[in-house]
Amino acid sequence: MRTNRIKVLGGVYHCMSRVVAGEYLLGKREKEVFCKQLFQVADFCGVEVLTYCIMSNHFHVLVRVPERVELSDGELLERAQRLYWNEDKYLGFIKNVFNNGDVDQVQRLRERLYSRMFDVSSFMKEVKQRFSIWYNKNHGRYGVFWADRFKSVLVEGKRHAVEMVAAYIDLNPVRAGLVKDPKDYRYSGYGEAMGGVNRSRRGIMKAVYEKNDWKKALEAYRELLFGKGAVAQKIGQRTVDDNVSKAVLDKQGKLSTPELLRCRVKYFTEGAIIGSKVFIQNCYEQNLEKSNSKRFFSPKEMHGGDWGILKVFRMPRS
């Protein structure tokens, strides 16, 4: 049975989606286009991208979805102009309604645009649809591009939880053996930030809550990414072997936080909520009426190392 997605007002979400059949269809050009579209849609939807990582057959994005705010007709038009080309017929329609439409036409258009904003599902739908249309058109391809619905994990919007998930996302190319240092992977928030791109620097600063000081934010973030013993000492050496890390986690052994973040930890991709016990309980109560299950799920401990106050709701299946 399809479960309802857990949402809260002003929530932070780790979202993931995979190419159909796990095919490696995202090359350099595709990653560039996807990245451009990701931020265009984020600007339109009013979603804040904290960090992201585009791999060859899937992507991760950590976003903050603010509560809905009232926008003027001019502000709605400005957002639409970030999403559509000037010659796009739908943009022409929007301009015409706002400039020449009657009150009822304008109100219907406003409601239509608002239905695509301030919501994580609307954001991900827009991102995935736009890219699949572009890809199929430019590669002579037909049919679905993305596999199933996207996954999402609700993350407590406080520093410890958000920075942990952000680091886990930015370390994807390290886990895949593509790079030793995540700054060398171009198609990620951290790699882009280290390349001097301000939008990604702002996202990471907000993830570690050093909003006005990039240097301090970078120091704090790199300490999390590169803790003692977390980096391979020899060229070609894996940081943490998957089999070793799985054995440690299965036995509830202890790894350092940076080592843990280099493992494929299912809490970050298959849990429903990550945060403190109080945060999880509050979110659960807010979504109880939408739940397909009448069972009570309590917050669970996260094994493998010292996760601080972090707990997980809806433990992943082994």
Tab-separated table of C-alpha atoms in Angstrom:
chain	number	residue	atom	x	y	z
A	1	MET	CA	0.000	0.000	0.000
A	2	ARG	CA	1.290	3.445	-0.931
A	3	THR	CA	2.055	5.448	2.209
A	4	ASN	CA	1.263	9.115	2.653
A	5	ARG	CA	4.221	11.447	2.589
A	6	ILE	CA	5.015	13.071	5.927
A	7	LYS	CA	5.034	16.867	5.718
A	8	VAL	CA	5.144	19.797	8.120
A	9	LEU	CA	4.974	23.549	7.621
A	10	GLY	CA	8.406	25.008	6.956
A	11	GLY	CA	9.949	21.523	6.708
A	12	VAL	CA	13.431	20.436	5.587
A	13	TYR	CA	13.467	17.384	3.312
A	14	HIS	CA	16.111	15.044	1.924
A	15	CYS	CA	14.674	13.995	-1.435
A	16	MET	CA	16.004	11.313	-3.779
A	17	SER	CA	14.994	9.879	-7.138
A	18	ARG	CA	16.531	7.243	-9.396
A	19	VAL	CA	16.603	6.804	-13.170
A	20	VAL	CA	14.330	4.004	-14.373
A	21	ALA	CA	16.005	0.576	-14.128
A	22	GLY	CA	19.023	2.296	-12.565
A	23	GLU	CA	20.400	3.196	-16.001
A	24	TYR	CA	23.427	5.505	-16.100
A	25	LEU	CA	21.855	8.178	-18.298
A	26	LEU	CA	23.149	11.312	-16.580
A	27	GLY	CA	26.385	12.368	-18.254
A	28	LYS	CA	28.186	15.679	-17.900
A	29	ARG	CA	25.823	17.619	-20.134
A	30	GLU	CA	22.761	16.078	-18.512
A	31	LYS	CA	24.038	16.915	-15.040
A	32	GLU	CA	24.643	20.525	-16.078
A	33	VAL	CA	21.117	20.856	-17.454
A	34	PHE	CA	19.579	19.130	-14.454
A	35	CYS	CA	21.418	21.460	-12.070
A	36	LYS	CA	20.231	24.528	-13.977
A	37	GLN	CA	16.646	23.300	-13.987
A	38	LEU	CA	16.808	22.345	-10.305
A	39	PHE	CA	17.539	25.919	-9.254
A	40	GLN	CA	15.082	27.405	-11.738
A	41	VAL	CA	12.286	25.298	-10.296
A	42	ALA	CA	13.426	26.060	-6.744
A	43	ASP	CA	13.225	29.791	-7.458
A	44	PHE	CA	9.753	29.389	-8.934
A	45	CYS	CA	8.426	27.166	-6.141
A	46	GLY	CA	9.949	29.249	-3.350
A	47	VAL	CA	12.067	26.302	-2.218
A	48	GLU	CA	15.548	26.793	-0.750
A	49	VAL	CA	18.222	24.328	-1.905
A	50	LEU	CA	20.698	23.703	0.940
A	51	THR	CA	22.812	21.178	-0.961
A	52	TYR	CA	22.474	18.563	-3.690
A	53	CYS	CA	24.355	15.819	-5.501
A	54	ILE	CA	23.708	14.587	-9.042
A	55	MET	CA	25.064	11.121	-9.742
A	56	SER	CA	24.945	9.180	-13.016
A	57	ASN	CA	21.704	7.329	-12.237
A	58	HIS	CA	20.122	9.250	-9.355
A	59	PHE	CA	20.146	12.517	-7.455
A	60	HIS	CA	19.830	13.826	-3.908
A	61	VAL	CA	18.670	17.267	-2.829
A	62	LEU	CA	18.248	18.804	0.627
A	63	VAL	CA	15.625	21.542	0.596
A	64	ARG	CA	13.826	23.814	3.002
A	65	VAL	CA	10.201	24.427	2.036
A	66	PRO	CA	8.980	27.646	3.673
A	67	GLU	CA	5.400	28.261	4.681
A	68	ARG	CA	3.227	29.860	2.026
A	69	VAL	CA	3.445	33.632	1.784
A	70	GLU	CA	1.178	35.938	-0.184
A	71	LEU	CA	2.769	37.230	-3.383
A	72	SER	CA	1.685	40.123	-5.562
A	73	ASP	CA	0.801	39.597	-9.213
A	74	GLY	CA	4.157	41.138	-10.101
A	75	GLU	CA	6.023	38.732	-7.839
A	76	LEU	CA	4.184	35.731	-9.300
A	77	LEU	CA	5.028	36.922	-12.803
A	78	GLU	CA	8.677	37.376	-11.818
A	79	ARG	CA	8.807	33.784	-10.552
A	80	ALA	CA	7.224	32.507	-13.751
A	81	GLN	CA	9.857	34.387	-15.780
A	82	ARG	CA	12.574	32.458	-13.937
A	83	LEU	CA	11.022	29.195	-15.110
A	84	TYR	CA	9.911	29.902	-18.687
A	85	TRP	CA	11.695	31.321	-21.721
A	86	ASN	CA	10.457	34.711	-22.944
A	87	GLU	CA	9.018	33.142	-26.103
A	88	ASP	CA	7.177	30.431	-24.136
A	89	LYS	CA	3.446	30.544	-24.899
A	90	TYR	CA	2.452	29.844	-21.300
A	91	LEU	CA	4.514	32.796	-20.070
A	92	GLY	CA	2.748	34.933	-22.667
A	93	PHE	CA	-0.574	33.681	-21.329
A	94	ILE	CA	0.420	34.567	-17.744
A	95	LYS	CA	1.486	38.081	-18.781
A	96	ASN	CA	-1.741	38.617	-20.709
A	97	VAL	CA	-3.967	37.520	-17.807
A	98	PHE	CA	-2.152	39.663	-15.255
A	99	ASN	CA	-2.179	42.681	-17.586
A	100	ASN	CA	-5.581	42.346	-19.243
A	101	GLY	CA	-7.609	39.682	-17.429
A	102	ASP	CA	-10.664	40.304	-15.266
A	103	VAL	CA	-10.713	39.671	-11.536
A	104	ASP	CA	-11.910	36.063	-11.835
A	105	GLN	CA	-9.294	35.169	-14.465
A	106	VAL	CA	-6.500	36.640	-12.381
A	107	GLN	CA	-7.665	34.802	-9.258
A	108	ARG	CA	-7.852	31.449	-11.072
A	109	LEU	CA	-4.354	31.967	-12.448
A	110	ARG	CA	-3.036	32.896	-9.006
A	111	GLU	CA	-4.496	29.718	-7.503
A	112	ARG	CA	-3.031	27.638	-10.341
A	113	LEU	CA	0.445	29.064	-9.782
A	114	TYR	CA	0.192	28.755	-5.996
A	115	SER	CA	-0.723	25.062	-6.361
A	116	ARG	CA	2.803	24.522	-7.707
A	117	MET	CA	4.596	26.387	-4.930
A	118	PHE	CA	5.569	25.948	-1.273
A	119	ASP	CA	5.233	22.163	-1.356
A	120	VAL	CA	7.931	19.500	-1.585
A	121	SER	CA	5.828	17.183	-3.777
A	122	SER	CA	5.031	19.964	-6.257
A	123	PHE	CA	8.708	20.928	-6.360
A	124	MET	CA	9.931	17.394	-7.056
A	125	LYS	CA	7.195	16.773	-9.621
A	126	GLU	CA	8.190	19.933	-11.478
A	127	VAL	CA	11.906	19.080	-11.386
A	128	LYS	CA	11.453	15.520	-12.598
A	129	GLN	CA	8.899	16.328	-15.306
A	130	ARG	CA	10.879	19.192	-16.800
A	131	PHE	CA	14.083	17.196	-16.972
A	132	SER	CA	12.474	14.051	-18.418
A	133	ILE	CA	10.825	16.139	-21.157
A	134	TRP	CA	14.161	17.783	-21.977
A	135	TYR	CA	16.049	14.481	-21.945
A	136	ASN	CA	13.604	12.580	-24.146
A	137	LYS	CA	13.399	15.452	-26.625
A	138	ASN	CA	17.187	15.787	-26.912
A	139	HIS	CA	17.937	12.063	-27.061
A	140	GLY	CA	15.116	10.838	-29.281
A	141	ARG	CA	13.778	8.834	-26.371
A	142	TYR	CA	10.213	7.948	-25.323
A	143	GLY	CA	8.595	6.756	-22.117
A	144	VAL	CA	9.242	7.280	-18.434
A	145	PHE	CA	12.638	8.507	-17.304
A	146	TRP	CA	12.431	8.292	-13.501
A	147	ALA	CA	11.714	5.152	-11.495
A	148	ASP	CA	8.623	5.231	-9.255
A	149	ARG	CA	7.860	8.109	-6.899
A	150	PHE	CA	10.619	10.028	-5.204
A	151	LYS	CA	11.782	9.217	-1.688
A	152	SER	CA	11.809	11.858	1.006
A	153	VAL	CA	12.996	12.020	4.603
A	154	LEU	CA	11.764	14.824	6.828
A	155	VAL	CA	14.713	16.343	8.695
A	156	GLU	CA	14.540	18.429	11.850
A	157	GLY	CA	15.481	21.967	10.855
A	158	LYS	CA	18.196	22.383	13.478
A	159	ARG	CA	21.927	22.446	12.918
A	160	HIS	CA	22.897	18.955	14.068
A	161	ALA	CA	20.299	17.133	11.977
A	162	VAL	CA	20.551	19.313	8.869
A	163	GLU	CA	24.357	19.338	8.687
A	164	MET	CA	24.502	15.553	9.137
A	165	VAL	CA	22.171	14.967	6.189
A	166	ALA	CA	23.916	17.646	4.104
A	167	ALA	CA	27.288	15.956	4.679
A	168	TYR	CA	25.827	12.545	3.846
A	169	ILE	CA	24.581	13.943	0.519
A	170	ASP	CA	27.845	15.691	-0.373
A	171	LEU	CA	29.815	12.527	0.382
A	172	ASN	CA	27.951	10.490	-2.259
A	173	PRO	CA	30.751	10.686	-4.855
A	174	VAL	CA	33.273	9.606	-2.178
A	175	ARG	CA	31.174	6.541	-1.326
A	176	ALA	CA	30.951	5.762	-5.032
A	177	GLY	CA	34.745	5.909	-5.355
A	178	LEU	CA	34.628	8.763	-7.883
A	179	VAL	CA	36.714	11.216	-5.844
A	180	LYS	CA	38.681	11.259	-2.588
A	181	ASP	CA	37.604	14.781	-1.680
A	182	PRO	CA	33.977	15.841	-2.319
A	183	LYS	CA	35.159	19.307	-3.368
A	184	ASP	CA	36.465	17.673	-6.550
A	185	TYR	CA	32.985	16.545	-7.603
A	186	ARG	CA	31.523	19.326	-9.689
A	187	TYR	CA	27.872	18.319	-9.593
A	188	SER	CA	27.195	18.805	-5.880
A	189	GLY	CA	26.446	21.636	-3.502
A	190	TYR	CA	29.786	21.345	-1.731
A	191	GLY	CA	31.783	21.064	-4.954
A	192	GLU	CA	29.962	24.046	-6.404
A	193	ALA	CA	30.479	26.059	-3.213
A	194	MET	CA	34.198	25.302	-3.214
A	195	GLY	CA	34.242	26.520	-6.812
A	196	GLY	CA	33.039	29.923	-5.601
A	197	VAL	CA	29.338	29.690	-6.507
A	198	ASN	CA	27.433	31.871	-4.037
A	199	ARG	CA	24.086	30.059	-4.176
A	200	SER	CA	25.686	26.840	-2.887
A	201	ARG	CA	27.772	28.705	-0.323
A	202	ARG	CA	24.588	30.270	1.042
A	203	GLY	CA	22.948	26.835	1.244
A	204	ILE	CA	25.814	25.279	3.172
A	205	MET	CA	26.095	28.276	5.488
A	206	LYS	CA	22.437	27.844	6.363
A	207	ALA	CA	22.880	24.100	6.827
A	208	VAL	CA	25.585	24.669	9.458
A	209	TYR	CA	23.998	27.864	10.818
A	210	GLU	CA	26.946	30.169	10.231
A	211	LYS	CA	24.866	32.374	7.999
A	212	ASN	CA	27.163	35.382	7.641
A	213	ASP	CA	30.603	33.825	7.703
A	214	TRP	CA	31.601	31.440	4.913
A	215	LYS	CA	35.030	30.808	6.392
A	216	LYS	CA	33.628	29.616	9.722
A	217	ALA	CA	30.908	27.618	8.000
A	218	LEU	CA	33.483	25.942	5.764
A	219	GLU	CA	35.721	25.059	8.704
A	220	ALA	CA	32.812	23.497	10.600
A	221	TYR	CA	31.593	21.593	7.557
A	222	ARG	CA	35.002	20.247	6.551
A	223	GLU	CA	35.569	19.082	10.114
A	224	LEU	CA	32.401	17.022	9.787
A	225	LEU	CA	33.387	15.753	6.330
A	226	PHE	CA	37.028	15.051	7.176
A	227	GLY	CA	37.228	13.958	10.775
A	228	LYS	CA	40.237	12.047	12.050
A	229	GLY	CA	40.669	8.733	10.256
A	230	ALA	CA	37.932	9.432	7.751
A	231	VAL	CA	40.111	10.145	4.733
A	232	ALA	CA	41.997	7.469	2.809
A	233	GLN	CA	45.750	7.689	3.368
A	234	LYS	CA	46.777	6.097	0.070
A	235	ILE	CA	45.696	6.729	-3.495
A	236	GLY	CA	42.979	4.274	-4.450
A	237	GLN	CA	42.311	3.255	-0.852
A	238	ARG	CA	38.629	3.134	0.065
A	239	THR	CA	37.630	5.326	3.011
A	240	VAL	CA	35.393	2.744	4.698
A	241	ASP	CA	34.821	-0.644	3.134
A	242	ASP	CA	31.099	-1.322	2.632
A	243	ASN	CA	31.257	-4.854	4.048
A	244	VAL	CA	33.201	-3.724	7.105
A	245	SER	CA	30.872	-0.812	7.800
A	246	LYS	CA	27.782	-3.006	7.359
A	247	ALA	CA	29.150	-5.551	9.806
A	248	VAL	CA	29.853	-2.833	12.353
A	249	LEU	CA	26.410	-1.322	11.948
A	250	ASP	CA	24.666	-4.706	12.113
A	251	LYS	CA	26.436	-5.422	15.402
A	252	GLN	CA	25.709	-1.926	16.685
A	253	GLY	CA	29.421	-1.236	16.791
A	254	LYS	CA	30.861	2.260	16.852
A	255	LEU	CA	32.360	4.305	14.036
A	256	SER	CA	33.353	7.964	14.090
A	257	THR	CA	30.756	10.360	12.692
A	258	PRO	CA	32.722	11.086	9.471
A	259	GLU	CA	33.203	7.323	8.968
A	260	LEU	CA	29.493	6.769	9.480
A	261	LEU	CA	28.657	9.424	6.914
A	262	ARG	CA	30.837	7.599	4.380
A	263	CYS	CA	28.752	4.449	4.809
A	264	ARG	CA	25.493	3.807	2.988
A	265	VAL	CA	23.368	4.409	6.063
A	266	LYS	CA	19.714	3.668	5.321
A	267	TYR	CA	18.452	6.035	8.002
A	268	PHE	CA	19.149	8.946	5.649
A	269	THR	CA	17.307	7.481	2.674
A	270	GLU	CA	14.665	5.079	3.962
A	271	GLY	CA	13.587	6.546	7.262
A	272	ALA	CA	10.594	8.868	7.294
A	273	ILE	CA	11.781	11.436	9.854
A	274	ILE	CA	15.185	12.224	11.355
A	275	GLY	CA	15.530	14.483	14.377
A	276	SER	CA	15.106	14.690	18.109
A	277	LYS	CA	12.528	12.590	19.932
A	278	VAL	CA	10.287	15.615	20.524
A	279	PHE	CA	10.461	16.679	16.862
A	280	ILE	CA	9.545	13.190	15.637
A	281	GLN	CA	6.639	12.868	18.039
A	282	ASN	CA	5.275	16.283	17.022
A	283	CYS	CA	5.538	15.440	13.307
A	284	TYR	CA	3.905	12.065	13.843
A	285	GLU	CA	0.959	13.638	15.647
A	286	GLN	CA	0.528	16.248	12.889
A	287	ASN	CA	0.368	13.502	10.234
A	288	LEU	CA	-1.569	10.889	12.220
A	289	GLU	CA	-4.878	11.552	10.472
A	290	LYS	CA	-3.294	10.955	7.039
A	291	SER	CA	-1.616	7.708	8.061
A	292	ASN	CA	-2.732	4.465	6.424
A	293	SER	CA	-1.655	2.567	9.527
A	294	LYS	CA	-3.177	2.680	12.987
A	295	ARG	CA	-0.027	1.292	14.605
A	296	PHE	CA	1.998	3.515	16.872
A	297	PHE	CA	5.574	4.070	15.760
A	298	SER	CA	7.947	5.466	18.339
A	299	PRO	CA	11.307	7.129	17.615
A	300	LYS	CA	14.167	4.628	17.399
A	301	GLU	CA	17.848	4.888	18.220
A	302	MET	CA	20.286	5.239	15.312
A	303	HIS	CA	23.007	2.618	15.622
A	304	GLY	CA	26.625	2.542	14.539
A	305	GLY	CA	28.094	5.525	16.345
A	306	ASP	CA	27.383	8.672	18.278
A	307	TRP	CA	24.507	10.386	16.496
A	308	GLY	CA	23.888	12.804	19.359
A	309	ILE	CA	20.209	13.509	19.915
A	310	LEU	CA	19.193	12.166	16.514
A	311	LYS	CA	16.502	9.505	16.343
A	312	VAL	CA	14.713	7.957	13.357
A	313	PHE	CA	11.038	7.273	12.729
A	314	ARG	CA	9.952	4.252	10.656
A	315	MET	CA	13.040	2.088	10.737
A	316	PRO	CA	14.147	0.856	7.286
A	317	ARG	CA	13.704	-2.789	6.429
A	318	SER	CA	16.891	-4.865	6.582
